mmCIF file of C-alpha atoms in Angstrom:
data_model
loop_
_atom_site.group_PDB
_atom_site.id
_atom_site.type_symbol
_atom_site.label_atom_id
_atom_site.label_comp_id
_atom_site.label_asym_id
_atom_site.label_seq_id
_atom_site.Cartn_x
_atom_site.Cartn_y
_atom_site.Cartn_z
ATOM 1 C CA CYS A 175 0.000 0.000 0.000
ATOM 2 C CA HIS A 176 1.028 3.583 -0.625
ATOM 3 C CA HIS A 177 2.578 5.005 2.558
ATOM 4 C CA VAL A 178 0.639 8.307 2.363
ATOM 5 C CA THR A 179 -2.704 7.519 0.717
ATOM 6 C CA GLY A 180 -3.084 3.908 1.853
ATOM 7 C CA GLU A 181 -4.133 2.971 -1.680
ATOM 8 C CA CYS A 182 -3.213 -0.597 -2.596
ATOM 9 C CA SER A 183 -1.048 -1.365 -5.600
ATOM 10 C CA CYS A 184 -2.833 -4.420 -6.973
ATOM 11 C CA PRO A 185 -1.048 -7.177 -8.870
ATOM 12 C CA PRO A 186 -2.099 -7.770 -12.500
ATOM 13 C CA GLY A 187 -5.590 -9.279 -12.727
ATOM 14 C CA TRP A 188 -6.923 -7.693 -9.519
ATOM 15 C CA THR A 189 -8.636 -4.408 -8.676
ATOM 16 C CA GLY A 190 -10.537 -2.663 -5.900
ATOM 17 C CA HIS A 191 -9.535 -0.706 -2.795
ATOM 18 C CA ASP A 192 -8.093 -3.826 -1.161
ATOM 19 C CA CYS A 193 -7.290 -5.818 -4.359
ATOM 20 C CA THR A 194 -9.937 -8.472 -3.671
ATOM 21 C CA HIS A 195 -11.853 -8.134 -6.949
ATOM 22 C CA PRO A 196 -10.673 -9.941 -10.096
ATOM 23 C CA CYS A 197 -10.787 -8.053 -13.390
ATOM 24 C CA SER A 198 -14.175 -8.121 -15.066
ATOM 25 C CA SER A 199 -14.645 -10.273 -18.143
ATOM 26 C CA GLY A 200 -12.789 -8.901 -21.139
ATOM 27 C CA ARG A 201 -10.247 -6.937 -19.057
ATOM 28 C CA TRP A 202 -6.733 -7.838 -17.880
ATOM 29 C CA GLY A 203 -3.462 -6.515 -16.456
ATOM 30 C CA ARG A 204 -2.446 -4.048 -13.740
ATOM 31 C CA GLY A 205 -5.511 -2.040 -12.794
ATOM 32 C CA CYS A 206 -7.521 -4.096 -15.334
ATOM 33 C CA ALA A 207 -6.545 -1.380 -17.831
ATOM 34 C CA ASN A 208 -6.208 -3.637 -20.901
ATOM 35 C CA SER A 209 -8.884 -5.164 -23.118
ATOM 36 C CA CYS A 210 -8.700 -8.789 -24.214
ATOM 37 C CA ALA A 211 -7.626 -9.118 -27.844
ATOM 38 C CA CYS A 212 -9.268 -12.484 -28.442
ATOM 39 C CA ASP A 213 -11.264 -13.098 -31.603
ATOM 40 C CA GLY A 214 -13.551 -16.048 -32.353
ATOM 41 C CA GLY A 215 -14.900 -18.375 -29.732
ATOM 42 C CA ASP A 216 -15.355 -15.748 -27.012
ATOM 43 C CA GLY A 217 -13.297 -17.764 -24.535
ATOM 44 C CA GLY A 218 -12.040 -14.621 -22.824
ATOM 45 C CA CYS A 219 -8.525 -14.110 -21.552
ATOM 46 C CA ASP A 220 -6.408 -14.609 -18.455
ATOM 47 C CA PRO A 221 -6.963 -11.606 -16.142
ATOM 48 C CA ALA A 222 -3.262 -11.409 -15.225
ATOM 49 C CA THR A 223 -1.508 -12.085 -18.563
ATOM 50 C CA GLY A 224 -4.099 -11.428 -21.287
ATOM 51 C CA THR A 225 -3.487 -14.871 -22.807
ATOM 52 C CA CYS A 226 -6.566 -15.925 -24.781
ATOM 53 C CA SER A 227 -8.638 -18.907 -23.644
ATOM 54 C CA CYS A 228 -9.946 -20.406 -26.873
ATOM 55 C CA GLN A 229 -13.201 -22.299 -27.107
ATOM 56 C CA PRO A 230 -13.198 -25.723 -28.820
ATOM 57 C CA GLY A 231 -12.663 -25.328 -32.556
ATOM 58 C CA PHE A 232 -10.564 -22.152 -32.267
ATOM 59 C CA THR A 233 -6.775 -21.881 -32.109
ATOM 60 C CA GLY A 234 -4.032 -19.311 -32.446
ATOM 61 C CA GLN A 235 -2.708 -16.487 -30.292
ATOM 62 C CA HIS A 236 -6.006 -14.592 -30.580
ATOM 63 C CA CYS A 237 -8.325 -17.589 -31.172
ATOM 64 C CA GLN A 238 -8.710 -16.466 -34.775
#
């Protein structure tokens, strides 16, 4: 936590005053500031790394 404001510095994939809330669907990274770049299959992405989670029948870095 910040020594003056008390605000928590959340690890990637987490948000909220006390870092107890995971990023919402479609968001990832520090402060959940990034959007998932996954195409077909709508499998979403890892909230910490942004790695796409492809649905069956879809492959590739962005499930294209």
